[in-house]
mmCIF file of C-alpha atoms in Angstrom:
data_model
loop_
_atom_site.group_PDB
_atom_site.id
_atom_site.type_symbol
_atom_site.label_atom_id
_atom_site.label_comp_id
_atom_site.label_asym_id
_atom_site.label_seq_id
_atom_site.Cartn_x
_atom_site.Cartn_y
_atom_site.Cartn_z
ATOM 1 C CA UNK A 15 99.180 86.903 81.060
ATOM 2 C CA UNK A 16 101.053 88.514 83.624
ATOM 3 C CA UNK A 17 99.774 92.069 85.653
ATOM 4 C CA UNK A 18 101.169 93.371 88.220
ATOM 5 C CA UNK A 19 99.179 95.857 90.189
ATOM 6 C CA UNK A 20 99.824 98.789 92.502
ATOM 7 C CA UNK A 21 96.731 100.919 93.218
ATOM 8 C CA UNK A 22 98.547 103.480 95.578
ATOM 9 C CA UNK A 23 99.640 106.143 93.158
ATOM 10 C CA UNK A 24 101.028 108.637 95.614
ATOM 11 C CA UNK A 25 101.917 108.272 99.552
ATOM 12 C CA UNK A 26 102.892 111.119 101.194
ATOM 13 C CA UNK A 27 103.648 110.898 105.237
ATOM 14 C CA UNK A 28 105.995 112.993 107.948
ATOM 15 C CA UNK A 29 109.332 111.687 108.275
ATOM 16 C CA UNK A 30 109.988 108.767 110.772
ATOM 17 C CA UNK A 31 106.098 107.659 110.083
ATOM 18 C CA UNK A 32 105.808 103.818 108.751
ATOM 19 C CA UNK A 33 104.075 103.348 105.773
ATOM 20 C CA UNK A 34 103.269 100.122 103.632
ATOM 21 C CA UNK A 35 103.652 100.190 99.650
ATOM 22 C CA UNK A 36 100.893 97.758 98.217
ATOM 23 C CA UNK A 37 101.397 95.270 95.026
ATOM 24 C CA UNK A 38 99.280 92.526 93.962
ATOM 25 C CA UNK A 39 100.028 90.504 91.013
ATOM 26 C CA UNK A 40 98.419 88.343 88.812
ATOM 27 C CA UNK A 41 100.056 85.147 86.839
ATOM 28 C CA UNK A 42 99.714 81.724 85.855
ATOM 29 C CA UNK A 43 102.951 80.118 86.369
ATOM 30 C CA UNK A 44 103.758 78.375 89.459
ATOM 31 C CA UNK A 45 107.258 79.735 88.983
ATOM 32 C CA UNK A 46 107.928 83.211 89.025
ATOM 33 C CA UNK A 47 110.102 85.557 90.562
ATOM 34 C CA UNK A 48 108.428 89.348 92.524
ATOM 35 C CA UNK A 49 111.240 92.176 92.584
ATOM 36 C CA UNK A 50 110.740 95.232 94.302
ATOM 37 C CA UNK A 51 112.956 98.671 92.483
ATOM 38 C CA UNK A 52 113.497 102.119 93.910
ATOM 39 C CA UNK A 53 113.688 105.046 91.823
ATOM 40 C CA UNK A 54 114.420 108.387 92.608
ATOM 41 C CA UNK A 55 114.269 111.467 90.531
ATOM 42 C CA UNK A 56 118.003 110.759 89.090
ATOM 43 C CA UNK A 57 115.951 107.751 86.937
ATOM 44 C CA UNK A 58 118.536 104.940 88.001
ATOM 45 C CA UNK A 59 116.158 101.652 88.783
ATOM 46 C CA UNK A 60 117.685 100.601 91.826
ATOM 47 C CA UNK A 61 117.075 96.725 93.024
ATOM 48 C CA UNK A 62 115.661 96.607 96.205
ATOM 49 C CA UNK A 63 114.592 92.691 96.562
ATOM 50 C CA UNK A 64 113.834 89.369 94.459
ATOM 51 C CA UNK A 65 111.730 87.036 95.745
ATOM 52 C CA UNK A 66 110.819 83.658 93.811
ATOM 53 C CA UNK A 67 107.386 82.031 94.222
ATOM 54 C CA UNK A 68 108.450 78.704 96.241
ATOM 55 C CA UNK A 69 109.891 81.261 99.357
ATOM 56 C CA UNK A 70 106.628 82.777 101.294
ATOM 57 C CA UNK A 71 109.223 84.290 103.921
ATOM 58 C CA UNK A 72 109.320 87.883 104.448
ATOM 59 C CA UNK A 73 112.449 89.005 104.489
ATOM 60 C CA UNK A 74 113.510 92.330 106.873
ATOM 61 C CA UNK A 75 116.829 94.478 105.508
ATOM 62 C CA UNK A 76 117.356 97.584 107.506
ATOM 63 C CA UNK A 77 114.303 99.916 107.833
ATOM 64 C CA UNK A 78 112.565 97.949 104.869
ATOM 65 C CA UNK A 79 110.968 94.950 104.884
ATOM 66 C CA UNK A 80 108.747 92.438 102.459
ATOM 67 C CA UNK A 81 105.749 90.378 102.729
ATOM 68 C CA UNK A 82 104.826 87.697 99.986
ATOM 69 C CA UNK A 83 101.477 86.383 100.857
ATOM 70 C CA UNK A 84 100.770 83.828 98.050
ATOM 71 C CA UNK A 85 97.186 82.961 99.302
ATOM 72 C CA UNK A 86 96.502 86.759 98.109
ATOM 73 C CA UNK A 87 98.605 86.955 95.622
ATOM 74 C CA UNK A 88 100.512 90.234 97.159
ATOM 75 C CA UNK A 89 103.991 91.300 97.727
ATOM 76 C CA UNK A 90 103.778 94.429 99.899
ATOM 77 C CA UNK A 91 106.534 96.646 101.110
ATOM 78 C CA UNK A 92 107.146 98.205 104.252
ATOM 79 C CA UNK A 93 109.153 101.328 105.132
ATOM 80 C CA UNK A 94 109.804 101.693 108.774
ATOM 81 C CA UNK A 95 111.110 104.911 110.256
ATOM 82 C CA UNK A 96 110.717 106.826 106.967
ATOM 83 C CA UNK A 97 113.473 109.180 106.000
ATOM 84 C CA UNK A 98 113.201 112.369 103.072
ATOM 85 C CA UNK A 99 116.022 110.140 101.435
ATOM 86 C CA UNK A 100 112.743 106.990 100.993
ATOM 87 C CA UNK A 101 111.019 109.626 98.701
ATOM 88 C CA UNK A 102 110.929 108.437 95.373
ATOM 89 C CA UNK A 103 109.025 106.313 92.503
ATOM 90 C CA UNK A 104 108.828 102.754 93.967
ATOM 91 C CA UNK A 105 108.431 99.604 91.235
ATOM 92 C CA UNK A 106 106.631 96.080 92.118
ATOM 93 C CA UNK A 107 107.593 93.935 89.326
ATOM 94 C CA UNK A 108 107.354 90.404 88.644
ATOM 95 C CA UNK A 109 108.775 87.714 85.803
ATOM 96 C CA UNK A 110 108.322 84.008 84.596
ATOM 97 C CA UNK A 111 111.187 81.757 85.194
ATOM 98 C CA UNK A 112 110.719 79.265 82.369
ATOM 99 C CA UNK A 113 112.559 80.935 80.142
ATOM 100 C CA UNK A 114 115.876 82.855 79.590
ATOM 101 C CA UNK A 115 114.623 85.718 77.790
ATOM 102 C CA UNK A 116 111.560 86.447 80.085
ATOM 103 C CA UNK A 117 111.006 90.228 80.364
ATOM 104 C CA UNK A 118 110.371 92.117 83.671
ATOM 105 C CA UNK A 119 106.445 93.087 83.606
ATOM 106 C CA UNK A 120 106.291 96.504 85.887
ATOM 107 C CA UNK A 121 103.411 97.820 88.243
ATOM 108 C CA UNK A 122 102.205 101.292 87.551
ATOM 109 C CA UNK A 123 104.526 102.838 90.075
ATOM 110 C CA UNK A 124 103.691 104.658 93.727
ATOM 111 C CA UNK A 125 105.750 107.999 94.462
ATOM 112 C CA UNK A 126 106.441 108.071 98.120
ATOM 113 C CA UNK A 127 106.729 111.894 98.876
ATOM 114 C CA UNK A 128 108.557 112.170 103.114
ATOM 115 C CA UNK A 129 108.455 115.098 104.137
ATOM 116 C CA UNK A 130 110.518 116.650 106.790
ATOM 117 C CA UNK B 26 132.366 93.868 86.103
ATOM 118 C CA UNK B 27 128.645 93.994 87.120
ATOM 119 C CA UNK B 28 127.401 96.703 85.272
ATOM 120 C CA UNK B 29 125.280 97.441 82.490
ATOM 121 C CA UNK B 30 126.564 100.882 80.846
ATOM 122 C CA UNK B 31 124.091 102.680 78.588
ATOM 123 C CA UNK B 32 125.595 106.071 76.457
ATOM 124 C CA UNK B 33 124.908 108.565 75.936
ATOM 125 C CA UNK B 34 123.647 109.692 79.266
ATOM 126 C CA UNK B 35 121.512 112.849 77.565
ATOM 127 C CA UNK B 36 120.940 113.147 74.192
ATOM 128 C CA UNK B 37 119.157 115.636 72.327
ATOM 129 C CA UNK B 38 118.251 115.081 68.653
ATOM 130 C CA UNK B 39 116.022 116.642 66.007
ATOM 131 C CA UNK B 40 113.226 115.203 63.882
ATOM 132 C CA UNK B 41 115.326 114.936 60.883
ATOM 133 C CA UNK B 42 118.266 113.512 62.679
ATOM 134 C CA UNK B 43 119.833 109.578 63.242
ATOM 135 C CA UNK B 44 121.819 109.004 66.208
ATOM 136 C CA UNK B 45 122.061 105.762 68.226
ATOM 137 C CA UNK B 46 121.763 104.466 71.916
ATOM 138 C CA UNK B 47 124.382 101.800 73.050
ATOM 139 C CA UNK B 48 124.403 99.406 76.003
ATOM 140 C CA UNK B 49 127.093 97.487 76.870
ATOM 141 C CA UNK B 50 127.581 94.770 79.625
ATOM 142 C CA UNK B 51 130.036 92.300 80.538
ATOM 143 C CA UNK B 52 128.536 90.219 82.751
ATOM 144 C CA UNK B 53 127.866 87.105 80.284
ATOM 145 C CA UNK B 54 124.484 87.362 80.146
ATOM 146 C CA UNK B 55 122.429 86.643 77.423
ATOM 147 C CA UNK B 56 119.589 88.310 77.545
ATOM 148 C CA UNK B 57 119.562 92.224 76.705
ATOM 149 C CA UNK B 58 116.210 94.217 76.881
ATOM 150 C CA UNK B 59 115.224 97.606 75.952
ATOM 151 C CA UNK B 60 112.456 99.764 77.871
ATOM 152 C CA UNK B 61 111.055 103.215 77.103
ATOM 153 C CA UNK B 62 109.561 105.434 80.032
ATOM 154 C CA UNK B 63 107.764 108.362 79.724
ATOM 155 C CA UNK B 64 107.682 110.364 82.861
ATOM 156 C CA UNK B 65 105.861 109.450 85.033
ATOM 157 C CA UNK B 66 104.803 106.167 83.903
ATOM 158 C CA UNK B 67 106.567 102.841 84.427
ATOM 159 C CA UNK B 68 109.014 101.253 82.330
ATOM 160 C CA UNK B 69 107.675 99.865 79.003
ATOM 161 C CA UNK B 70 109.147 96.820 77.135
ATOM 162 C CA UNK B 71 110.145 97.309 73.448
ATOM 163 C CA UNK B 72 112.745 94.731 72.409
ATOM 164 C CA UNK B 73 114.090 91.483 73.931
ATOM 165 C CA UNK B 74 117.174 89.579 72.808
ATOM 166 C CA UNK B 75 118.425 86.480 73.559
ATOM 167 C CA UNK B 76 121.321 84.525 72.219
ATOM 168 C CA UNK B 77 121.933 87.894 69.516
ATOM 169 C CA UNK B 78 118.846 86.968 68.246
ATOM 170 C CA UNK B 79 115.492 89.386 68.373
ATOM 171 C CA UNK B 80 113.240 87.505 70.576
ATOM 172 C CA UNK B 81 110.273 89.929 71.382
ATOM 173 C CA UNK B 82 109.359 93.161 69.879
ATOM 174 C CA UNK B 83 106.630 94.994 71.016
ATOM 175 C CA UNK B 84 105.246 96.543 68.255
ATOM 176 C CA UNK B 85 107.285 99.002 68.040
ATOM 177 C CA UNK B 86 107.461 101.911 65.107
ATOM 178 C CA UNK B 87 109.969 100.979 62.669
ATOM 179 C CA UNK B 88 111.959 104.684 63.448
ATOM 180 C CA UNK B 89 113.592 102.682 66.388
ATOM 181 C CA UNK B 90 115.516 99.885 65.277
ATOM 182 C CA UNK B 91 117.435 97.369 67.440
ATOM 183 C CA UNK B 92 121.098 95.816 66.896
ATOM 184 C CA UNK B 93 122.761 93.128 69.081
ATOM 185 C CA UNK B 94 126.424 93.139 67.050
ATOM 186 C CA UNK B 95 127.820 90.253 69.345
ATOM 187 C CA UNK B 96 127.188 89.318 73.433
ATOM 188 C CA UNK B 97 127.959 92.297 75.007
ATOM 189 C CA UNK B 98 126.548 94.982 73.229
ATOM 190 C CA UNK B 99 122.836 96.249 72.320
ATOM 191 C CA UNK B 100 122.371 98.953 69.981
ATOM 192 C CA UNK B 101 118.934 101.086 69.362
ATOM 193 C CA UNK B 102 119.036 103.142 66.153
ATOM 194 C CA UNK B 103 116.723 105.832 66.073
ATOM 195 C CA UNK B 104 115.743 107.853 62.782
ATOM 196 C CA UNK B 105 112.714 110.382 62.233
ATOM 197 C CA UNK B 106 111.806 110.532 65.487
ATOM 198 C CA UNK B 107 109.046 112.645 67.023
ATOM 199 C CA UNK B 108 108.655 114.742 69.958
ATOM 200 C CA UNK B 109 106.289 112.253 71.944
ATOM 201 C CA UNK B 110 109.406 109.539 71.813
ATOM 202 C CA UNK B 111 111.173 111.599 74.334
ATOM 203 C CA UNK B 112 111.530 109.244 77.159
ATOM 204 C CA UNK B 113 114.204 108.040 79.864
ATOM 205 C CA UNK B 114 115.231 104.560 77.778
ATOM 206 C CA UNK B 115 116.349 102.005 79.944
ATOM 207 C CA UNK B 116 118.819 98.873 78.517
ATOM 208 C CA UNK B 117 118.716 95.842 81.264
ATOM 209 C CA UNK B 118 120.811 92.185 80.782
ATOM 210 C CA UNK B 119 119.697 88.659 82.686
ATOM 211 C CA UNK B 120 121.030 85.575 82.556
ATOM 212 C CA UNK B 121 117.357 84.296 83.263
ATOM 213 C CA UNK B 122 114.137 85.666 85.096
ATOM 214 C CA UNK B 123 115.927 85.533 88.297
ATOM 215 C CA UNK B 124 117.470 88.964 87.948
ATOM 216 C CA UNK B 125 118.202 91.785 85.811
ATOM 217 C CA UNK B 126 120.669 94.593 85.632
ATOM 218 C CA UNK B 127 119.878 98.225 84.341
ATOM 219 C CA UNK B 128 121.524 100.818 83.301
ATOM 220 C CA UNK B 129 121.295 104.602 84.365
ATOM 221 C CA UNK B 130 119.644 105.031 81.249
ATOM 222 C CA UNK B 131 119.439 107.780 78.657
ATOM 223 C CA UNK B 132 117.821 110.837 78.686
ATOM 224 C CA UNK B 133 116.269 111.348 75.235
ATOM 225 C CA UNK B 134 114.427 114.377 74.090
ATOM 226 C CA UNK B 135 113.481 115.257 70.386
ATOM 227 C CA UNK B 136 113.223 118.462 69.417
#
C-alpha cells in the first residue's frame, strides 16, 4: 500500500527566511512517480514538480527546489527567499506507474503561513 | 486545450435536492478521477475511470453517483445529500501515473 507522509502540519516564518517542507513516502513498487502541488486559499491544486523513482536528481526552479533521497525514502521541498505570495496548503503526493488508471495518493498537507 | 474544466464553480443545494457536477477535458486522456476535500484536509479519492469504465470506487454512499457519457466528460450526480458532504470536489484526467490535470474544482455546500 502506498502512504505518503508529511508530519509538518503548519510552518510559519518571516518573509525572505528559507524553510524546508518535509515528505516521506512509503511504497512497494520500484516504479513510481513523487509530485509536489501548491494550493492556496482559492482551492486550485497547482503542479509544482513530478519526479519518477529512477531520477535521484534534485532539481532547482526559481526560489524552489527538490530533493529525492531514495535511501530515505523522502522527497523534501525547499523554499528559498520566502515571499507572503509562498503561503499556502502545500501537497506531497505520490502514484504507481504500472497502470493507466493509478490514482494520486496525497500527504496530509503543511500550510506555510509568510508573514511580512 | 490542456485543461480540465469542472462546473459549476459554487453550488449550493438542499437536502432534498438533485443537481450534478460536470468535468470536461479534452486532452485525450483516459483516465478521469473524482476527489472530495473537506477543508482542511487533503484531497480524498472517490471514483476512478478508465476507458468509460468505473475502475475504483471508494466506498462511497450511493447519494453520489458517477457517469462517464463518452471520453471527455465525467459526471457526479448527487441526490439526498447531507450537510457533512460539503466539500471543495476536485475532477483530475491522466493519461497514466505520470501526471494529472485538475480542475479549479467546485465549491459544494448543502444546506
Amino acid at each position: 500500500a502506498q502512504k505518503v507522509t508529511q508530519a509538518q502540519t503548519e510552518i510559519s516564518v518571516v518573509e525572505k527566511e528559507d524553510v524546508t517542507l518535509d515528505c516521506v513516502y512509503e511504497t512497494r513498487d520500484t516504479t513510481y512517480y513523487l509530485f509536489w502541488y501548491k494550493q492556496p486559499p482559492s482551492g486550485e491544486l497547482v503542479f509544482l514538480i513530478r519526479r519518477n523513482s529512477f531520477d535521484e536528481q534534485n532539481e532547482i526552479s526559481g526560489r524552489y527546489s527538490w530533493n529525492f533521497q531514495k535511501s530515505t525514502s523522502s522527497f523534501n521541498f525547499t523554499i528559498t527567499a520566502s515571499q507572503v505570495v509562498d503561503s499556502a496548503v502545500y501537497f506531497c503526493a505520490l502514484s504507481e506507474a504500472r497502470r493507466g488508471n493509478t490514482p494520486l495518493v496525497f500527504g496530509k498537507g503543511t500550510r506555510l503561513s509568510v508573514i511580512a | 486545450d490542456t485543461e480540465v474544466t469542472q462546473t459549476p464553480k459554487h453550488l449550493v443545494m438542499g437536502m432534498t435536492n438533485k443537481k450534478s457536477l460536470k468535468c470536461e477535458q479534452h486532452m485525450g486522456h483516459r483516465a478521469m478521477y473524482w476527489y472530495k476535500q473537506k477543508a482542511k484536509k487533503p484531497p480524498e479519492l472517490m471514483f476512478v475511470y478508465s476507458y468509460e469504465k468505473l475502475s475504483i470506487n471508494e466506498s462511497v454512499p450511493s447519494r453520489f453517483s458517477p457517469e462517464c457519457p463518452n471520453s471527455s466528460l465525467l459526471n457526479l450526480h448527487l441526490h439526498a445529500l447531507q450537510p457533512e458532504d460539503s466539500a471543495l470536489y476536485l475532477c483530475a484526467s491522466s493519461p497514466t501515473g505520470r501526471g494529472y490535470t485538475f480542475g479549479s474544482g467546485t465549491r459544494l455546500t448543502v444546506v
